[in-house]
Tab-separated table of C-alpha atoms in Angstrom:
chain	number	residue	atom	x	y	z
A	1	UNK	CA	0.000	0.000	0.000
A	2	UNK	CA	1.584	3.242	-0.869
A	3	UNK	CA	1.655	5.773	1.909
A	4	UNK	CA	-1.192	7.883	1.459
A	5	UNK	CA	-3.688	4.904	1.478
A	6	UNK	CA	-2.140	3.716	4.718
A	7	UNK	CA	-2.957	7.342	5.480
A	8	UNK	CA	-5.874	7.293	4.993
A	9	UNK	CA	-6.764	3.823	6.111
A	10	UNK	CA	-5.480	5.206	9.896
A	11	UNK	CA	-7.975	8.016	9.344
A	12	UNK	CA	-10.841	5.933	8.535
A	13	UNK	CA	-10.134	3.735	11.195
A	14	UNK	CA	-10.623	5.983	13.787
A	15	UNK	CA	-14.914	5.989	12.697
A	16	UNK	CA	-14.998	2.272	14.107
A	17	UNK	CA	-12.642	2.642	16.873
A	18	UNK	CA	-15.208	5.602	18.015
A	19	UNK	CA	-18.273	3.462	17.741
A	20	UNK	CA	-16.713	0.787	19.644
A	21	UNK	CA	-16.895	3.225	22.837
A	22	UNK	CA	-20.667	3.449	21.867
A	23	UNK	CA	-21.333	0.331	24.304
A	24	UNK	CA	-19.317	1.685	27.123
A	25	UNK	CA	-21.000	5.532	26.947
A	26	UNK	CA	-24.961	3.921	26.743
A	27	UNK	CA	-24.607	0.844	29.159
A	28	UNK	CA	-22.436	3.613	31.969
A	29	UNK	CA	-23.780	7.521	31.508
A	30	UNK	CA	-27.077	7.054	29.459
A	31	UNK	CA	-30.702	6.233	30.668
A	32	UNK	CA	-31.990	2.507	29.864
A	33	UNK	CA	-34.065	1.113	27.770
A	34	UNK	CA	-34.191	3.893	24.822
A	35	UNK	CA	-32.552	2.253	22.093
A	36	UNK	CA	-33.898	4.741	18.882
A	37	UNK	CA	-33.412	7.721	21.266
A	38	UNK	CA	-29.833	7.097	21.622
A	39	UNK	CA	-29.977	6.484	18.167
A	40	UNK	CA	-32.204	9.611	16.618
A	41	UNK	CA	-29.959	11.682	19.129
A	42	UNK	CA	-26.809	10.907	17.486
A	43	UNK	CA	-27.685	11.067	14.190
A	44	UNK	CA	-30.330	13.732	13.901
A	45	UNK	CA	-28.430	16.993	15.728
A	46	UNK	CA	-25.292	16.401	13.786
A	47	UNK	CA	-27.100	15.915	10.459
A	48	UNK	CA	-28.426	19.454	11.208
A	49	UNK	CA	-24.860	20.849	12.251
A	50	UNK	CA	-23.308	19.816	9.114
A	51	UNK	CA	-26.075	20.481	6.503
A	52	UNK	CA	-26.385	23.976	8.230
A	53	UNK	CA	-22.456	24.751	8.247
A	54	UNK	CA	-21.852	23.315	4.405
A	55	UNK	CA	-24.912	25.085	3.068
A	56	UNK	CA	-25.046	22.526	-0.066
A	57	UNK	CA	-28.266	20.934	-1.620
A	58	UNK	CA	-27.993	17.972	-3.305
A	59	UNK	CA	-28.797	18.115	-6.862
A	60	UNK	CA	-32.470	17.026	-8.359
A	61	UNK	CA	-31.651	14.035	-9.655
A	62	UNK	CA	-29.356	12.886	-6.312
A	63	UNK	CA	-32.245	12.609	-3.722
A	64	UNK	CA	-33.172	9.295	-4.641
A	65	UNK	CA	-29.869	7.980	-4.202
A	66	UNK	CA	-29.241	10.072	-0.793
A	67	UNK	CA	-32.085	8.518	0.256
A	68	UNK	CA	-31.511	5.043	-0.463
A	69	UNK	CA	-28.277	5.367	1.389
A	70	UNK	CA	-29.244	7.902	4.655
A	71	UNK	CA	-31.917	4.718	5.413
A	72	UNK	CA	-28.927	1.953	4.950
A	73	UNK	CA	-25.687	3.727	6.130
A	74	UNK	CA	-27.983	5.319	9.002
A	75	UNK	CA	-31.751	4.285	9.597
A	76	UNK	CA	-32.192	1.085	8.488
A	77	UNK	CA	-28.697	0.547	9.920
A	78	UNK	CA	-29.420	1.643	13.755
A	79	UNK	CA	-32.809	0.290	14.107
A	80	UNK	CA	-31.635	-3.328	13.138
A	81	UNK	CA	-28.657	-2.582	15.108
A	82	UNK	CA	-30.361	-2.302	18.375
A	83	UNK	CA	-33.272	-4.879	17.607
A	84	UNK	CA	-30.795	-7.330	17.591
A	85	UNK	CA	-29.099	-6.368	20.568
A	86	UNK	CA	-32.008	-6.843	22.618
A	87	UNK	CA	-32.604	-10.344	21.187
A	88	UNK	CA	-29.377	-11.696	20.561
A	89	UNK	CA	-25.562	-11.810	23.158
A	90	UNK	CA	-23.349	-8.989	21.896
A	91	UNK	CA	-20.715	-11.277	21.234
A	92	UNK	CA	-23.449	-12.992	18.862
A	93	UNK	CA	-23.712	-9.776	16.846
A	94	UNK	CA	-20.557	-8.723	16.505
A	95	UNK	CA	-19.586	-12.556	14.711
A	96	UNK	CA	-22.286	-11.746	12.309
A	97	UNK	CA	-21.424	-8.230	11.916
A	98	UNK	CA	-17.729	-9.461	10.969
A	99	UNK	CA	-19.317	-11.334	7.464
A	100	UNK	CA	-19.930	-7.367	6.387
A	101	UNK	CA	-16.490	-7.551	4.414
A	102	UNK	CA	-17.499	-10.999	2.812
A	103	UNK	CA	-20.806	-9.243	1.853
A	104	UNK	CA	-18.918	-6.212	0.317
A	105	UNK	CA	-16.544	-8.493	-1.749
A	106	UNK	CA	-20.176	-11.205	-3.125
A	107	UNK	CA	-21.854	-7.360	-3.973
A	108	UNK	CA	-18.900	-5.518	-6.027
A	109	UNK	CA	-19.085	-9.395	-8.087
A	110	UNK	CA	-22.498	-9.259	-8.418
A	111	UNK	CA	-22.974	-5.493	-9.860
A	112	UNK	CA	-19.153	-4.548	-10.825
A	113	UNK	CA	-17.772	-7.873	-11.869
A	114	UNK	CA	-14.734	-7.477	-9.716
A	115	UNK	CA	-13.208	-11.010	-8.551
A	116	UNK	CA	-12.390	-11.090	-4.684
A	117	UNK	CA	-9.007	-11.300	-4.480
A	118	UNK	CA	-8.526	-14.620	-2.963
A	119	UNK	CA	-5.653	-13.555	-0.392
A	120	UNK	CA	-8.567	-10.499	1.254
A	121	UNK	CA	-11.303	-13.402	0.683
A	122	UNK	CA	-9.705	-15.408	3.082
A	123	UNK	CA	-8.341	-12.696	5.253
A	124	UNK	CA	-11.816	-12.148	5.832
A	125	UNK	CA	-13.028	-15.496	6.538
A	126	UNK	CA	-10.213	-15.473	9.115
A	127	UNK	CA	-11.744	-12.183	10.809
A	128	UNK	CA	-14.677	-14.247	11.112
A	129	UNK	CA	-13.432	-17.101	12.418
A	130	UNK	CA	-11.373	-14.501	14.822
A	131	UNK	CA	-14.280	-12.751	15.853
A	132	UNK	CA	-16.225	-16.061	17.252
A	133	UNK	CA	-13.553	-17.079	19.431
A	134	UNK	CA	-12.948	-13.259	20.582
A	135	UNK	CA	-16.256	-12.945	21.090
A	136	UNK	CA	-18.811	-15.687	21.007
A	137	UNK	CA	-19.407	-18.184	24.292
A	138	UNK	CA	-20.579	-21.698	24.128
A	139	UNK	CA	-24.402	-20.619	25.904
A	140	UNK	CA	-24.917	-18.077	23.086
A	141	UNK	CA	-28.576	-18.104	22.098
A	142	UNK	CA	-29.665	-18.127	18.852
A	143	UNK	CA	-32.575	-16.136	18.649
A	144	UNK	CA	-34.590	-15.969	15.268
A	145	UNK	CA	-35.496	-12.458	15.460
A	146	UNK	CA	-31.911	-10.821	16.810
A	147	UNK	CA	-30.292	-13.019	13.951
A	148	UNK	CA	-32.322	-11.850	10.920
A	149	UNK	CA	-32.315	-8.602	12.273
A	150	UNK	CA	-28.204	-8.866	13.063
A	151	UNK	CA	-27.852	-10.275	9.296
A	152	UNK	CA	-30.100	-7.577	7.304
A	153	UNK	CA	-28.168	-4.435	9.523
A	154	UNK	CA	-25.000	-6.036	8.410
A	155	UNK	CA	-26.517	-6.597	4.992
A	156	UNK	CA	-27.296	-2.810	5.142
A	157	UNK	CA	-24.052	-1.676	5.717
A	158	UNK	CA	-22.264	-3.568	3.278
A	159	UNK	CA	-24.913	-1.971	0.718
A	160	UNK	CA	-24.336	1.530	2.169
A	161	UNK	CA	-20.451	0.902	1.871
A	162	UNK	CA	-20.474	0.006	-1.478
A	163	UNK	CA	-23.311	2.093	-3.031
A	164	UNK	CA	-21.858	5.095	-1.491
A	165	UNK	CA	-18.605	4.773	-3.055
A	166	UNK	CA	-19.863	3.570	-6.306
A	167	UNK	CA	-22.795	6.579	-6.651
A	168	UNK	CA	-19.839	9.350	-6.081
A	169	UNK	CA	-22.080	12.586	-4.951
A	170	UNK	CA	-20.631	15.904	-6.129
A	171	UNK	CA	-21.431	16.786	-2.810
A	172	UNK	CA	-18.240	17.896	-0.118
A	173	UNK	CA	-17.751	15.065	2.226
A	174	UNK	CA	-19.029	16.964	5.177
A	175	UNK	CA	-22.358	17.956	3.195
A	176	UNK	CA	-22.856	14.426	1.981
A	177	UNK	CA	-22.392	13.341	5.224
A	178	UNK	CA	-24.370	15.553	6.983
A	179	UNK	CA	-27.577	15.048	4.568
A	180	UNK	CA	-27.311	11.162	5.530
A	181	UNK	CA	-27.326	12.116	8.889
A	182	UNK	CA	-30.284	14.207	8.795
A	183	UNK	CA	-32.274	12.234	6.534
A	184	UNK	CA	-31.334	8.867	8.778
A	185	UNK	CA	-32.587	10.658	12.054
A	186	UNK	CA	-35.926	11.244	10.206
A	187	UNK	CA	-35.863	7.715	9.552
A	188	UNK	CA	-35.203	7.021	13.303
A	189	UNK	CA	-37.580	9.466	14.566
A	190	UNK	CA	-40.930	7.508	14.749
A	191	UNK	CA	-39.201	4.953	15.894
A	192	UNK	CA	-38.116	6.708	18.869
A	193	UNK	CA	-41.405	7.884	19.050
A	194	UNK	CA	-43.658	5.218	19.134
A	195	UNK	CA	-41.286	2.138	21.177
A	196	UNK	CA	-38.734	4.032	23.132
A	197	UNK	CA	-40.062	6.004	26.800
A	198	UNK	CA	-40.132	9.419	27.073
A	199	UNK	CA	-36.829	10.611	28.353
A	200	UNK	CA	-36.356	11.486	32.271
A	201	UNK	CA	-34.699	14.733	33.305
A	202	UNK	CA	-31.160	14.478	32.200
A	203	UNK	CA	-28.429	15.060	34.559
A	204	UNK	CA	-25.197	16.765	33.340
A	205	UNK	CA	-23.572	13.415	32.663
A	206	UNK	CA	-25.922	12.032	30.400
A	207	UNK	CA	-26.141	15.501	28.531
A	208	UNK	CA	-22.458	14.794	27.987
A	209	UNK	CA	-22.819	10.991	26.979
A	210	UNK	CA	-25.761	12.055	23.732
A	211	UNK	CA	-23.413	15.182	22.937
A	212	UNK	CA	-20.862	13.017	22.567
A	213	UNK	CA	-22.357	10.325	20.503
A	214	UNK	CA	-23.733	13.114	18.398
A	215	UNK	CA	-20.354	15.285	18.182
A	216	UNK	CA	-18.240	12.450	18.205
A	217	UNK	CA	-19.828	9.263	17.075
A	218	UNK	CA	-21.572	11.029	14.421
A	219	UNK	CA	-20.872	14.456	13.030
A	220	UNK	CA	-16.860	13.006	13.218
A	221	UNK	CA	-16.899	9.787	12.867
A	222	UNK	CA	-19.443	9.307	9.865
A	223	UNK	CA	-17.159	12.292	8.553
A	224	UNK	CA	-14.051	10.134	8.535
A	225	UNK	CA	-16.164	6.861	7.166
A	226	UNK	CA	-17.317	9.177	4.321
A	227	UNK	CA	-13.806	10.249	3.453
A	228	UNK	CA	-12.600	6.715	3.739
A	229	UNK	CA	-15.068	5.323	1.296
A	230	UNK	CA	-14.305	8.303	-1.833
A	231	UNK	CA	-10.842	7.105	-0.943
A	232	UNK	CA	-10.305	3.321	-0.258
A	233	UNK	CA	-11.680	0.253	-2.286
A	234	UNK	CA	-14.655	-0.959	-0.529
A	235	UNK	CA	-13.949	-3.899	0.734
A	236	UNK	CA	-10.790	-2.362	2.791
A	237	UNK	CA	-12.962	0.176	4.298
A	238	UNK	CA	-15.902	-2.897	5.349
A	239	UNK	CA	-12.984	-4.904	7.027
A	240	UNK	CA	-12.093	-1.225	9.216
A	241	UNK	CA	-15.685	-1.468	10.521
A	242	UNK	CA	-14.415	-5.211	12.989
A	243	UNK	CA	-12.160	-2.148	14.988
A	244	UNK	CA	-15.956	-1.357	16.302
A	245	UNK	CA	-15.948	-4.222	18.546
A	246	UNK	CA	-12.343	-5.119	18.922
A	247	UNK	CA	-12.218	-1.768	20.591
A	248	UNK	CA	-15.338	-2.246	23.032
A	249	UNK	CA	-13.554	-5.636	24.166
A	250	UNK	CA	-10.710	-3.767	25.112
A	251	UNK	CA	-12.377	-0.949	26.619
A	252	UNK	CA	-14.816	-3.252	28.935
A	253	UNK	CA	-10.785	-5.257	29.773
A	254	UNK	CA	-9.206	-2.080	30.533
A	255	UNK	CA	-12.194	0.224	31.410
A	256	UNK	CA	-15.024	-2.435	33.241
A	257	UNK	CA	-12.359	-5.009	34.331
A	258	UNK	CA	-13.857	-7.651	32.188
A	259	UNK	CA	-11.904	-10.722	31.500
A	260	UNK	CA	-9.890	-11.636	28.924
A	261	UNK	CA	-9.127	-15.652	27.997
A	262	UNK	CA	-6.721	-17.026	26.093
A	263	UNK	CA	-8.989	-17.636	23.219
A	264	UNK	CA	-9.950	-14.193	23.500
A	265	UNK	CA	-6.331	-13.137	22.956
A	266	UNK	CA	-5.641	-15.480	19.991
A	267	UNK	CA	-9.192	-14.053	18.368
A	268	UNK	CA	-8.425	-10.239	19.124
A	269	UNK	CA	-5.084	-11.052	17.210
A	270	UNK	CA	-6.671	-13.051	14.652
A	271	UNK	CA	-8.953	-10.349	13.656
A	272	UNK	CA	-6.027	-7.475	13.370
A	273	UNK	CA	-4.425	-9.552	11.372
A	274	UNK	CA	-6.676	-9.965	8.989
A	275	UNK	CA	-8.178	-6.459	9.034
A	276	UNK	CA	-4.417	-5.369	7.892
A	277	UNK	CA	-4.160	-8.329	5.592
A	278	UNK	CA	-7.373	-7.322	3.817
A	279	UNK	CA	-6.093	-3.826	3.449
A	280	UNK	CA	-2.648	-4.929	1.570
A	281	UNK	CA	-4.350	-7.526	-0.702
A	282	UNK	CA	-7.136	-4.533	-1.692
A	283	UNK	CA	-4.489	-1.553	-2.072
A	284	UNK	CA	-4.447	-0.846	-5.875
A	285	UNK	CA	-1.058	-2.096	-7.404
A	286	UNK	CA	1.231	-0.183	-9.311
């Protein structure tokens, strides 16, 4: 990889590395049991910040397209997200978020005609197999409902990644990132609505927990994901997205004292490995 794209690999890793604190911020500063609130919150306010700063409409014909991709990349996205984490072990989700790469790779064949490269096909089959024994205990239920719901958000994603690279907006990143944002938390916002409880008085500390999902885990980190995806192939930026909950393991280990096994070890290096494996075999060669 020349040294740019390792550049901007780095960059783009950051987006996952902040969503993996996502778990630590809800489950320790935020009020229970709100799932799309947490969700509408993060996405909706920073969708307004950027469109607002950037001052950029998408063009007539675009809409379509932005919308397609604010309800995978965002809505869709988060509202599958949390239905299956109340139906299925987080460990659980996180093994069938790490197929998202595999997805990418069968979708560019299917519309583009491009070949995995076998090397990154199974670099990602080893980030799967890395993932289960980071992640995924012998008692793990396997709930109908969490699963299809972990599989279509994963599904999702993999369709945001690669449609949003493949329909390049004219669009600045920070206005085409910003739009998503906005039109995602409209998605989210009957949800929120309709299941979620009306928030309780917020105390200072959960006022800092949504800003910084919002400031953070949104306006900057979907900012970053953005820029990776005009820049990267696809399938290096889907492999960047198993940082997410590499870094929540290591967070609850250094952060919650959770424990860490041996086969947790081997899997947390199993999956770096082929997360940096999977970028080399994608980098373009000269």
């Amino acid at each position: 990889m020349s040294q740019p794209s390792w550049r901007d690999a780095l960059l783009t890793a950051l987006a996952p590395m902040i969503w993996g604190t996502t778990y630590l911020v809800t489950t320790e500063v935020l009020p229970p049991d709100r799932p799309f609130t947490a969700a509408l919150l993060r996405a909706l306010p920073a969708g307004l910040l950027l469109t607002l700063y950037c001052r950029q409409w998408p063009r007539a014909g675009d809409w379509g397209r932005l919308l397609l991709l604010s309800a995978l990349n965002i809505g869709f996205f988060q509202a599958l997200l949390f239905i299956a984490a109340y139906h299925l072990p987080g460990g659980l989700a996180a093994v069938v978020g790490a197929i998202q790469p595999l997805l990418v790779m069968g979708l560019a064949w299917l519309l583009d005609r491009q070949r995995p490269v076998p090397l990154a096909l199974g670099a990602a089959g080893l980030g799967v197999f890395g993932m289960a024994a980071l992640l995924l205990s012998p008692s793990a239920a396997w709930n109908p409902v969490g699963l299809g719901a972990a599989l279509a958000g994963t599904a999702c994603m993999a369709a945001g990644t690669l449609l949003a690279r493949r329909w390049r907006s004219e669009l600045p990143v920070l206005a085409f990132t910003g739009w998503q944002l906005l039109l995602g938390g409209l998605i989210l916002a009957p949800l929120a609505w309709v299941i979620d409880p009306p928030l309780p008085t917020l105390g200072w500390t959960a006022g800092l927990g949504y800003a910084y999902l919002s400031l953070v885990g949104a306006l900057l980190a979907y900012s970053l994901w953005f820029r990776g995806i005009a820049r990267l192939p696809s399938v290096a930026v889907s492999s960047l997205s198993l940082l997410s909950p590499l870094t929540a393991v290591v967070l609850g280990w250094v952060w919650l004292g959770q424990a860490m096994t041996g086969w947790s070890l081997l899997g947390l290096v199993l999956v770096f490995g082929s997360i940096l494996t999977v970028q080399w075999a994608s980098a373009p060669k000269k």
